[in-house]
Coordinates of C-alpha atoms in Angstrom, one line a residue:
M1 CA 39.0 30.5 9.6
D2 CA 36.8 30.8 12.6
K3 CA 33.9 32.9 10.3
L4 CA 34.3 30.8 7.9
R5 CA 33.3 27.9 10.4
T6 CA 30.3 30.7 11.9
R7 CA 28.8 30.9 7.6
T8 CA 28.5 26.6 7.4
R9 CA 26.9 27.1 10.5
T10 CA 24.1 29.6 9.7
R11 CA 24.0 27.7 6.7
T12 CA 23.4 24.2 7.7
S13 CA 20.9 25.6 10.2
F14 CA 19.1 28.0 7.7
T15 CA 19.0 24.6 5.3
S16 CA 17.8 22.0 7.9
S17 CA 14.6 24.1 9.3
K18 CA 13.2 23.3 6.4
W19 CA 12.5 20.1 8.0
I20 CA 10.8 21.3 11.2
A21 CA 8.6 23.4 9.2
T22 CA 7.6 20.4 7.2
V23 CA 6.6 18.6 10.5
A24 CA 4.9 21.8 11.8
S25 CA 2.8 22.2 8.7
L26 CA 2.1 18.5 8.9
W27 CA 0.3 19.0 12.7
I28 CA -1.7 21.9 11.6
Q29 CA -2.9 19.6 9.1
C30 CA -4.0 17.0 10.6
S31 CA -6.0 18.7 13.5
C32 CA -8.3 20.8 11.1
G33 CA -11.0 18.3 11.1
V34 CA -12.7 18.5 7.8
D35 CA -14.9 16.2 6.2
T36 CA -16.9 16.1 10.2
F37 CA -19.8 17.3 8.6
S38 CA -22.1 14.3 8.8
I39 CA -20.8 13.7 12.4
Y40 CA -22.9 17.1 13.8
S41 CA -25.2 17.6 10.4
S42 CA -28.0 15.8 11.8
V43 CA -28.3 18.4 15.4
L44 CA -27.2 21.3 12.8
K45 CA -30.0 19.8 10.9
S46 CA -32.8 18.9 14.0
S47 CA -32.0 22.5 15.6
Q48 CA -32.6 24.5 13.0
G49 CA -35.4 23.1 11.0
Y50 CA -33.9 22.1 8.1
D51 CA -34.9 19.6 5.6
Q52 CA -32.7 17.7 3.5
S53 CA -32.0 20.3 0.6
T54 CA -31.9 23.0 2.5
L55 CA -29.0 21.2 4.5
D56 CA -27.3 20.3 1.3
T57 CA -27.4 24.2 0.9
V58 CA -26.1 24.8 3.7
A59 CA -23.6 22.1 2.9
V60 CA -22.3 23.8 -0.5
F61 CA -20.7 27.1 1.6
K62 CA -19.1 24.4 3.5
D63 CA -17.7 23.2 0.8
T64 CA -17.1 26.8 -1.0
G65 CA -15.3 27.8 2.2
G66 CA -12.9 24.7 2.0
N67 CA -12.2 25.3 -1.6
A68 CA -11.9 29.0 -2.2
G69 CA -8.9 29.9 -1.1
V70 CA -8.5 32.8 -4.1
L71 CA -7.6 35.3 -1.3
A72 CA -5.2 32.9 0.4
G73 CA -3.1 32.5 -2.6
L74 CA -3.4 36.5 -3.5
L75 CA -2.5 37.2 0.5
Y76 CA 0.3 34.3 0.5
S77 CA 1.9 35.5 -2.5
A78 CA 1.5 39.7 -0.7
V79 CA 3.5 38.9 2.5
T80 CA 6.3 36.4 1.0
H81 CA 7.1 37.5 -2.5
N82 CA 7.1 41.1 -1.2
N83 CA 8.3 40.4 2.2
N84 CA 10.7 43.6 2.0
N85 CA 7.4 45.6 1.5
W86 CA 6.8 44.3 4.9
G87 CA 9.8 45.3 6.6
G88 CA 10.7 41.4 7.0
F89 CA 7.6 40.9 9.4
G90 CA 5.9 38.3 6.6
G91 CA 5.6 35.1 6.1
P92 CA 3.6 32.2 6.2
W93 CA 2.7 32.8 9.8
V94 CA 0.4 35.7 8.8
V95 CA -1.8 33.6 6.2
H96 CA -2.2 31.1 9.1
L97 CA -3.0 34.0 11.3
A98 CA -6.1 35.0 9.3
G99 CA -7.1 31.5 8.9
A100 CA -6.6 30.4 12.9
I101 CA -9.7 33.7 13.2
Q102 CA -11.6 32.9 10.8
N103 CA -11.7 28.6 12.4
F104 CA -12.9 30.3 16.1
F105 CA -15.0 33.0 14.7
G106 CA -17.0 30.4 12.6
F107 CA -17.2 27.3 14.8
F108 CA -17.7 29.0 17.6
M109 CA -21.2 31.3 16.4
M110 CA -22.4 27.6 14.8
W111 CA -22.0 26.5 18.2
A112 CA -23.2 29.5 19.6
A113 CA -26.6 28.7 17.0
V114 CA -26.5 25.3 17.9
V115 CA -26.8 25.2 21.9
G116 CA -29.8 28.3 21.6
L117 CA -26.7 31.3 22.8
I118 CA -28.0 33.0 19.7
K119 CA -31.3 33.2 18.1
R120 CA -31.4 30.7 16.1
P121 CA -29.3 32.7 12.1
P122 CA -31.5 32.3 8.8
V123 CA -30.1 30.2 5.8
V124 CA -27.2 32.5 4.4
V125 CA -26.0 33.8 8.2
M126 CA -25.5 29.7 9.5
G127 CA -23.9 29.4 5.5
L128 CA -21.9 32.4 6.1
F129 CA -20.1 30.5 9.5
I130 CA -20.2 27.2 7.7
F131 CA -17.9 29.0 5.6
L132 CA -15.8 31.0 7.8
S133 CA -15.0 27.8 9.7
T134 CA -14.3 25.9 6.8
H135 CA -12.2 29.0 4.4
A136 CA -9.7 28.8 7.8
S137 CA -8.6 25.3 6.2
A138 CA -8.3 26.8 2.6
F139 CA -5.5 29.6 4.8
F140 CA -3.8 26.7 5.9
T141 CA -3.7 24.5 3.1
T142 CA -2.3 26.8 0.9
A143 CA 0.5 27.9 3.5
N144 CA 2.0 24.9 4.2
V145 CA 1.4 23.7 0.8
V146 CA 2.9 25.8 -1.4
T147 CA 5.1 26.4 1.2
G148 CA 6.3 22.7 1.1
V149 CA 6.5 22.7 -3.2
Q150 CA 9.3 25.8 -2.4
N151 CA 11.4 24.0 0.1
F152 CA 10.8 20.8 -1.7
P153 CA 11.0 21.3 -5.6
Q154 CA 12.2 18.1 -6.6
S155 CA 9.7 16.4 -4.9
G156 CA 6.1 18.5 -5.8
G157 CA 4.1 15.6 -5.8
T158 CA 5.6 13.8 -2.2
I159 CA 5.2 17.2 -0.5
V160 CA 1.4 17.9 -1.9
G161 CA 0.7 14.5 -0.9
L162 CA 1.6 14.5 2.2
M163 CA -0.2 17.8 3.3
K164 CA -3.4 17.1 1.5
G165 CA -2.9 13.9 3.1
F166 CA -2.7 15.2 6.3
L167 CA -5.5 17.1 5.9
G168 CA -7.7 14.3 4.7
I169 CA -7.2 11.8 7.8
S170 CA -7.6 14.4 10.4
G171 CA -11.4 14.4 10.1
A172 CA -10.7 10.1 11.1
I173 CA -8.6 11.7 14.2
M174 CA -11.2 14.6 15.2
V175 CA -13.8 11.3 15.3
Q176 CA -11.6 9.4 17.8
V177 CA -11.6 12.6 19.6
Y178 CA -15.3 12.9 19.6
G179 CA -15.8 9.2 20.6
I180 CA -13.1 10.2 24.4
F181 CA -14.4 13.8 24.7
C182 CA -17.8 14.2 23.3
E183 CA -19.2 11.3 22.6
G184 CA -23.0 11.6 21.5
K185 CA -23.0 15.2 22.2
P186 CA -22.1 16.6 18.4
S187 CA -22.7 20.1 19.8
T188 CA -19.7 20.1 21.9
F189 CA -18.5 18.5 18.8
I190 CA -18.6 21.6 17.5
L191 CA -17.3 23.8 19.6
M192 CA -14.4 21.6 20.2
L193 CA -13.8 22.0 16.4
A194 CA -13.6 25.8 17.4
L195 CA -10.7 25.7 20.1
L196 CA -8.6 22.7 19.1
P197 CA -6.6 23.2 15.7
T198 CA -7.4 27.4 16.8
F199 CA -5.0 26.9 19.3
V200 CA -2.7 23.8 17.4
T201 CA -1.7 26.9 14.4
I202 CA -0.8 30.0 16.8
V203 CA 1.2 27.9 18.5
L204 CA 3.1 26.1 15.4
M205 CA 3.1 29.0 12.8
F206 CA 6.0 30.5 13.4
F207 CA 7.9 27.2 12.7
V208 CA 6.8 27.4 8.8
R209 CA 9.1 29.0 6.7
I210 CA 10.3 29.0 3.1
Y211 CA 13.8 27.7 2.8
E212 CA 14.6 27.9 -0.6
A213 CA 18.3 26.1 -0.1
N214 CA 18.3 22.1 -1.3
T215 CA 20.0 19.0 -1.4
V216 CA 20.2 16.0 -3.8
D217 CA 19.4 13.9 -0.8
D218 CA 16.3 15.7 -0.3
V219 CA 14.1 12.5 -1.4
K220 CA 15.8 9.6 0.1
Q221 CA 15.3 11.3 3.5
L222 CA 11.8 13.0 2.3
N223 CA 10.4 9.3 1.9
G224 CA 10.2 9.1 5.5
F225 CA 7.3 10.4 5.9
P226 CA 5.1 8.4 3.8
I227 CA 6.0 5.9 5.9
V228 CA 5.4 6.8 8.7
A229 CA 1.9 8.5 7.5
L230 CA 0.5 5.0 6.2
I231 CA 2.0 3.4 9.4
I232 CA -0.6 6.5 11.6
A233 CA -3.3 4.9 8.6
G234 CA -2.8 1.5 8.9
Y235 CA -3.1 1.8 13.2
L236 CA -6.7 4.2 13.0
M237 CA -7.5 1.3 10.9
I238 CA -7.1 -1.0 12.9
T239 CA -8.5 0.6 15.5
L240 CA -11.9 1.1 13.3
V241 CA -11.8 -2.6 13.3
L242 CA -11.5 -3.5 16.5
E243 CA -13.8 -1.0 18.3
N244 CA -16.4 -2.5 15.4
I245 CA -16.3 -5.7 16.3
F246 CA -15.6 -5.6 19.8
S247 CA -17.5 -3.3 22.7
L248 CA -14.4 -1.3 24.4
S249 CA -14.2 0.3 27.8
L250 CA -13.3 4.3 27.9
G251 CA -10.0 3.5 29.5
A252 CA -9.1 1.3 26.0
H253 CA -9.9 4.3 24.2
I254 CA -8.0 6.5 25.7
I255 CA -4.9 4.2 25.6
M256 CA -5.1 3.7 21.7
F257 CA -5.7 7.8 21.2
I258 CA -2.8 8.1 23.6
F259 CA -0.7 5.9 20.7
M260 CA -2.5 7.6 18.3
L261 CA -1.0 11.3 19.6
L262 CA 2.5 9.1 19.9
L263 CA 2.4 7.9 16.6
L264 CA 1.3 11.6 15.1
A265 CA 4.6 13.0 17.2
S266 CA 6.6 10.3 14.9
P267 CA 7.7 13.0 12.5
L268 CA 9.4 14.8 14.7
G269 CA 11.7 11.8 14.9
V270 CA 12.7 12.4 10.9
A271 CA 12.9 15.4 10.7
I272 CA 15.6 15.6 13.5
K273 CA 17.4 12.5 11.7
A274 CA 16.6 14.3 8.4
Q275 CA 18.7 17.4 10.0
M276 CA 21.6 15.4 11.9
E277 CA 22.0 14.4 8.6
D278 CA 21.9 17.6 6.1
S279 CA 24.2 19.0 8.8
K280 CA 26.3 16.6 8.2
R281 CA 26.7 16.3 4.9
L282 CA 26.9 20.1 4.2
S283 CA 30.1 20.4 7.0
Q284 CA 32.0 17.7 4.8
M285 CA 31.0 19.4 1.8
F286 CA 32.3 22.8 3.0
S287 CA 35.1 21.5 4.3
S288 CA 36.2 19.8 1.0
E289 CA 35.5 22.8 -0.3
S290 CA 37.7 24.7 1.1
N291 CA 40.6 22.5 1.2
H292 CA 39.9 22.9 -3.1
S293 CA 40.4 26.2 -2.3
K294 CA 44.0 26.4 -1.0
E295 CA 45.0 23.7 -3.4
N296 CA 43.9 24.8 -6.4
P297 CA 42.2 29.0 -5.9
A298 CA 42.9 30.3 -9.4
K299 CA 40.9 27.3 -10.9
D300 CA 38.8 27.3 -8.5
T301 CA 37.7 30.8 -8.9
L302 CA 37.7 30.6 -12.9
A303 CA 35.1 27.7 -12.1
Y304 CA 33.4 30.0 -9.4
H305 CA 32.2 32.3 -12.8
D306 CA 32.4 29.6 -15.2
L307 CA 30.0 27.6 -13.6
P308 CA 26.7 29.5 -13.6
D309 CA 27.5 31.2 -17.4
G310 CA 27.9 27.7 -18.5
E311 CA 27.6 27.3 -22.5
G312 CA 24.6 24.3 -21.2
Q313 CA 23.0 26.2 -19.5
V314 CA 22.8 28.6 -21.6
N315 CA 21.3 26.6 -24.8
D316 CA 18.9 24.9 -21.9
A317 CA 17.8 28.3 -21.7
L318 CA 17.5 28.6 -24.6
D319 CA 15.9 25.7 -25.9
E320 CA 13.3 26.0 -23.0
K321 CA 12.4 29.8 -24.2
N322 CA 11.3 28.0 -27.5
L323 CA 9.1 25.4 -25.8
P324 CA 4.8 25.9 -25.2
Y325 CA 4.8 26.2 -21.8
E326 CA 3.5 28.4 -19.2
E327 CA 5.6 29.0 -16.9
S328 CA 5.2 31.6 -14.2
M329 CA 1.9 32.7 -15.3
N330 CA -0.6 35.0 -13.1
L331 CA -4.5 34.2 -12.7
L332 CA -5.6 35.7 -15.4
Q333 CA -3.2 34.8 -17.8
A334 CA -4.1 30.9 -16.6
L335 CA -7.7 31.8 -16.8
R336 CA -7.6 32.2 -20.6
T337 CA -5.4 28.9 -21.4
I338 CA -7.5 25.5 -22.7
N339 CA -4.8 23.7 -20.3
F340 CA -6.9 25.5 -17.1
L341 CA -10.3 24.8 -18.7
L342 CA -9.9 21.1 -18.7
L343 CA -8.5 20.4 -15.1
F344 CA -11.5 22.8 -14.4
L345 CA -13.9 21.1 -15.7
A346 CA -12.1 17.2 -14.8
M347 CA -12.5 18.9 -10.9
V348 CA -16.1 19.8 -11.1
C349 CA -16.5 15.9 -12.7
G350 CA -14.1 14.3 -9.8
M351 CA -13.9 16.3 -6.8
G352 CA -17.6 17.6 -7.2
S353 CA -19.1 14.0 -7.3
G354 CA -16.8 12.9 -4.4
L355 CA -17.7 15.3 -1.9
A356 CA -21.0 14.4 -2.8
V357 CA -20.7 11.8 -1.3
I358 CA -19.1 12.1 1.6
N359 CA -21.7 15.4 2.5
N360 CA -24.9 12.7 2.2
F361 CA -23.1 9.7 4.2
G362 CA -25.0 9.6 7.1
Q363 CA -28.4 10.2 5.1
I364 CA -27.3 7.1 2.5
G365 CA -26.4 4.9 5.3
R366 CA -29.6 5.4 7.5
S367 CA -31.1 4.9 4.1
L368 CA -30.0 1.4 3.8
N369 CA -30.2 0.8 7.6
Y370 CA -26.6 1.1 8.6
T371 CA -26.3 2.3 12.1
A372 CA -25.2 5.5 13.7
V373 CA -22.0 3.6 14.6
E374 CA -21.7 2.2 11.6
V375 CA -22.2 5.5 9.9
D376 CA -19.4 7.0 12.2
N377 CA -16.9 4.3 11.3
L378 CA -17.5 5.1 7.4
V379 CA -16.6 8.8 8.1
S380 CA -13.4 7.2 9.5
L381 CA -12.7 4.8 7.3
W382 CA -13.5 7.4 4.2
S383 CA -10.5 9.9 5.9
I384 CA -8.4 6.8 6.1
W385 CA -9.1 6.4 2.1
N386 CA -8.8 9.9 1.4
F387 CA -5.4 9.7 3.2
V388 CA -3.5 6.4 1.1
G389 CA -4.9 7.9 -2.0
R390 CA -3.5 11.9 -1.3
I391 CA -0.1 10.2 0.4
G392 CA 0.0 7.5 -2.0
V393 CA -1.2 9.1 -5.6
G394 CA 1.3 11.9 -4.4
Y395 CA 4.3 9.5 -3.8
L396 CA 3.2 7.1 -6.9
S397 CA 3.0 10.2 -9.3
D398 CA 6.7 11.2 -8.2
Y399 CA 8.4 7.7 -8.5
L400 CA 6.5 7.2 -11.7
L401 CA 7.1 10.8 -13.3
H402 CA 11.0 10.3 -12.2
T403 CA 11.8 6.9 -13.6
R404 CA 9.1 5.8 -16.1
G405 CA 8.0 9.5 -17.8
W406 CA 4.2 8.7 -16.5
T407 CA 3.0 12.2 -16.6
R408 CA 0.5 13.4 -13.5
P409 CA -2.5 13.8 -16.2
L410 CA -1.9 10.6 -17.1
M411 CA -2.4 9.9 -13.0
M412 CA -5.0 12.0 -12.8
S413 CA -7.3 9.9 -16.3
I414 CA -6.6 6.6 -14.0
S415 CA -8.0 8.0 -11.1
L416 CA -11.0 9.6 -12.9
A417 CA -11.9 6.3 -14.6
A418 CA -11.6 4.3 -11.2
M419 CA -14.2 7.0 -9.4
T420 CA -16.3 6.4 -12.3
T421 CA -16.3 2.5 -11.0
G422 CA -16.9 3.5 -7.4
H423 CA -19.8 5.4 -8.5
I424 CA -21.3 2.3 -10.2
V425 CA -20.6 0.0 -7.0
F426 CA -22.7 2.9 -4.8
A427 CA -25.7 3.0 -7.3
S428 CA -25.7 -1.3 -7.0
S429 CA -26.6 -1.0 -3.4
L430 CA -25.6 -4.2 -2.7
P431 CA -25.0 -5.4 0.9
G432 CA -22.1 -4.5 2.1
M433 CA -20.9 -2.3 -1.1
L434 CA -21.0 0.7 0.6
Y435 CA -17.9 0.1 2.4
I436 CA -16.4 -1.0 -1.1
G437 CA -17.8 1.9 -3.0
S438 CA -16.2 4.2 -0.1
I439 CA -12.5 3.1 -0.5
L440 CA -12.6 3.2 -4.5
V441 CA -14.3 6.6 -4.4
G442 CA -12.5 8.1 -0.7
I443 CA -8.7 7.1 -2.4
C444 CA -9.7 8.8 -6.1
Y445 CA -10.8 11.6 -4.4
G446 CA -7.6 12.3 -2.1
S447 CA -6.0 11.8 -4.9
L448 CA -7.5 14.1 -7.1
W449 CA -6.3 16.6 -4.1
S450 CA -2.5 15.7 -4.7
L451 CA -2.5 15.4 -8.4
M452 CA -4.3 19.2 -8.8
P453 CA -1.7 21.3 -7.4
T454 CA 1.1 19.4 -8.6
I455 CA -0.1 19.8 -12.3
T456 CA -1.1 23.5 -11.4
S457 CA 3.1 24.3 -10.4
E458 CA 4.2 22.5 -13.6
I459 CA 2.1 24.3 -16.0
F460 CA 1.6 27.6 -14.6
G461 CA 5.2 27.8 -12.4
V462 CA 5.1 28.0 -8.5
R463 CA 4.9 31.9 -8.3
H464 CA 1.4 32.0 -8.7
M465 CA 0.6 28.4 -7.2
G466 CA -1.5 29.4 -4.1
T467 CA -3.7 31.6 -6.4
I468 CA -3.8 29.2 -9.7
F469 CA -4.7 25.9 -7.9
N470 CA -7.4 27.5 -5.3
A471 CA -8.8 29.4 -8.2
I472 CA -9.0 25.4 -9.7
G473 CA -10.0 24.2 -6.5
L474 CA -13.2 26.5 -6.6
A475 CA -13.9 23.1 -8.9
C476 CA -14.9 21.6 -6.0
P477 CA -17.9 23.4 -4.3
V478 CA -19.2 23.9 -7.9
G479 CA -19.9 20.3 -8.5
S480 CA -20.8 19.6 -5.2
Y481 CA -23.8 22.0 -5.7
I482 CA -24.6 20.2 -8.7
F483 CA -24.5 17.0 -7.6
S484 CA -25.8 17.4 -4.0
V485 CA -28.6 20.2 -4.4
R486 CA -29.6 19.8 -8.1
V487 CA -29.0 16.4 -8.1
I488 CA -28.6 14.1 -4.8
G489 CA -30.9 16.5 -2.5
Y490 CA -33.4 17.2 -5.0
I491 CA -34.3 13.5 -6.2
Y492 CA -33.6 12.4 -2.0
D493 CA -36.5 15.4 -1.5
M494 CA -39.4 13.9 -4.0
Q495 CA -38.8 10.3 -2.5
A496 CA -38.9 11.7 1.2
T497 CA -41.9 10.5 2.7
G498 CA -43.3 11.4 6.5
E499 CA -42.6 14.7 8.9
D500 CA -39.3 14.0 9.1
H501 CA -38.6 14.0 5.4
S502 CA -37.2 10.4 5.5
C503 CA -36.3 7.8 2.7
F504 CA -35.4 4.3 3.0
G505 CA -34.5 2.0 0.6
T506 CA -32.0 1.4 -2.6
H507 CA -34.4 4.3 -4.3
C508 CA -33.2 7.3 -2.9
F509 CA -30.2 7.2 -4.0
M510 CA -29.7 5.1 -7.3
L511 CA -30.4 7.4 -9.3
S512 CA -28.3 10.0 -8.1
F513 CA -25.1 7.3 -8.7
L514 CA -26.0 6.8 -12.0
I515 CA -25.6 10.6 -13.0
M516 CA -22.6 10.8 -11.1
T517 CA -21.4 7.8 -12.6
F518 CA -22.0 9.7 -16.5
L519 CA -20.5 12.7 -14.9
A520 CA -17.4 11.1 -13.6
L521 CA -16.5 9.5 -16.8
L522 CA -17.0 13.0 -18.4
G523 CA -14.1 14.2 -15.6
C524 CA -11.6 11.1 -17.2
L525 CA -12.1 12.4 -20.5
A526 CA -11.6 16.1 -20.0
A527 CA -8.2 15.2 -18.6
I528 CA -7.3 12.1 -21.7
A529 CA -7.5 15.8 -23.5
L530 CA -5.3 17.6 -21.0
F531 CA -2.8 14.6 -21.0
F532 CA -2.3 14.7 -24.6
R533 CA -2.1 18.7 -24.3
T534 CA 0.6 18.8 -22.2
R535 CA 2.6 15.8 -22.7
R536 CA 5.2 17.1 -25.7
F537 CA 5.8 19.4 -22.3
Y538 CA 5.9 17.1 -19.3
Q539 CA 9.0 14.6 -21.6
L540 CA 10.6 18.3 -23.1
V541 CA 10.1 20.7 -19.8
V542 CA 8.9 19.2 -16.5
I543 CA 10.9 15.5 -16.9
R544 CA 14.3 17.5 -17.9
R545 CA 14.2 20.4 -15.4
L546 CA 14.1 18.0 -12.5
N547 CA 16.2 15.4 -14.3
H548 CA 18.5 18.7 -14.4
S549 CA 17.7 19.8 -10.3
L550 CA 18.7 16.2 -9.3
R551 CA 22.0 16.0 -10.8

């Protein structure tokens, strides 16, 4: 009996630890400081003597690093699925450590070049530094997203939305830190980006592990995290409004920052509560099964042996073998499918145009006579709307898939249609439209980062998910290069005048946004095609598989 109790306690600890793993992953994600290029792009441009096209070229290195996570996916597969080959010493922490090393080296060398510790590097070398600094986030995200999907397979949209959402809001968090510790010193901000994410990752990486045991109540308990996330986003929104209306003292900034840290700590409370409920439920379940086996030993043994090979499960397996879906494909197999190409095209148009907007927020704002404070606020607002899109649409896609049968490619089509509208709003250049456009494009851009990895896991399988969704993620820097360098940068430099290569007026970006409007519409059409191609697959396989797992 004591042996059985020991097994019960071990199993309980094993199951509940995935909640702590989720909290550690969220904290790593929110420390990354992505989408803050606009904060330090001006000092990078002035210290290195770049024109706008050169700065946009450097930004492409940044975008490529942040989205070229194929190596991260391959490393994750090697250290998790082949853990025995590592003597049991592998795990997601290896991917985190690789990311932390790249983060520190990339940002530190960029800081050294900006402040003059090293000679001014060639553009390609500076591009390598910024590539490494953002390539780290691809390693962090791969480890956290794929681990989360494996820990919560019934709620892929929610868990991906959480991980991508906290990554998106990390920019707004870092802007708050910038305002307190290095206001007006963007070079110091670069050094902070070298130190803080590296420290947080090294401290937390061993808590992120794969726990394959899952329970039916995970969905209900997991919903506590999106609620906390939306509260954090709401608080950051209020903070930005207060800073924009009132001239707050340093003491007020510090108090608000401390309260923000307390909110960021609140997911730990959700995890502890979920862990306690798991422990209680599993203890009751084991006690009930033990009593049942004592009363009906022969019947229980028969049921135990019959359950895995039941007729219904055999029929389900036979039915799924006859269905046209691409479960458990590797990257090379996925590359040869039309579904991969459609998804990649949709992401080039959607993610590429969205990222081009955030990369040029500083120049767009200045061309329309926005102040530096207003531009910084727009960057923070973008991070918040990006966050809302990732969290909200991730959760909404799970809800609509379970309750209405709405597939995720359909949700992606809707998001791209709304993004098309956002680019039209930007092109209008009317007063205040920069705020409205940032809401539309920010939410839609975030939703794509939530939907794309989940669609990948459902169509191509979870085994090679890290490699495949990172390969599709390359569409983001490809699109960013097309829109930022060949469209926005080229047209801006044609309009720019003076020694500082500046442009002021509505004409600076209007044509660029009209071009991006057309291509975002093209991405919407690609997503619609993917919806029709996968509609039967979702109806016959994905929804049935989810319902079966929940039963």
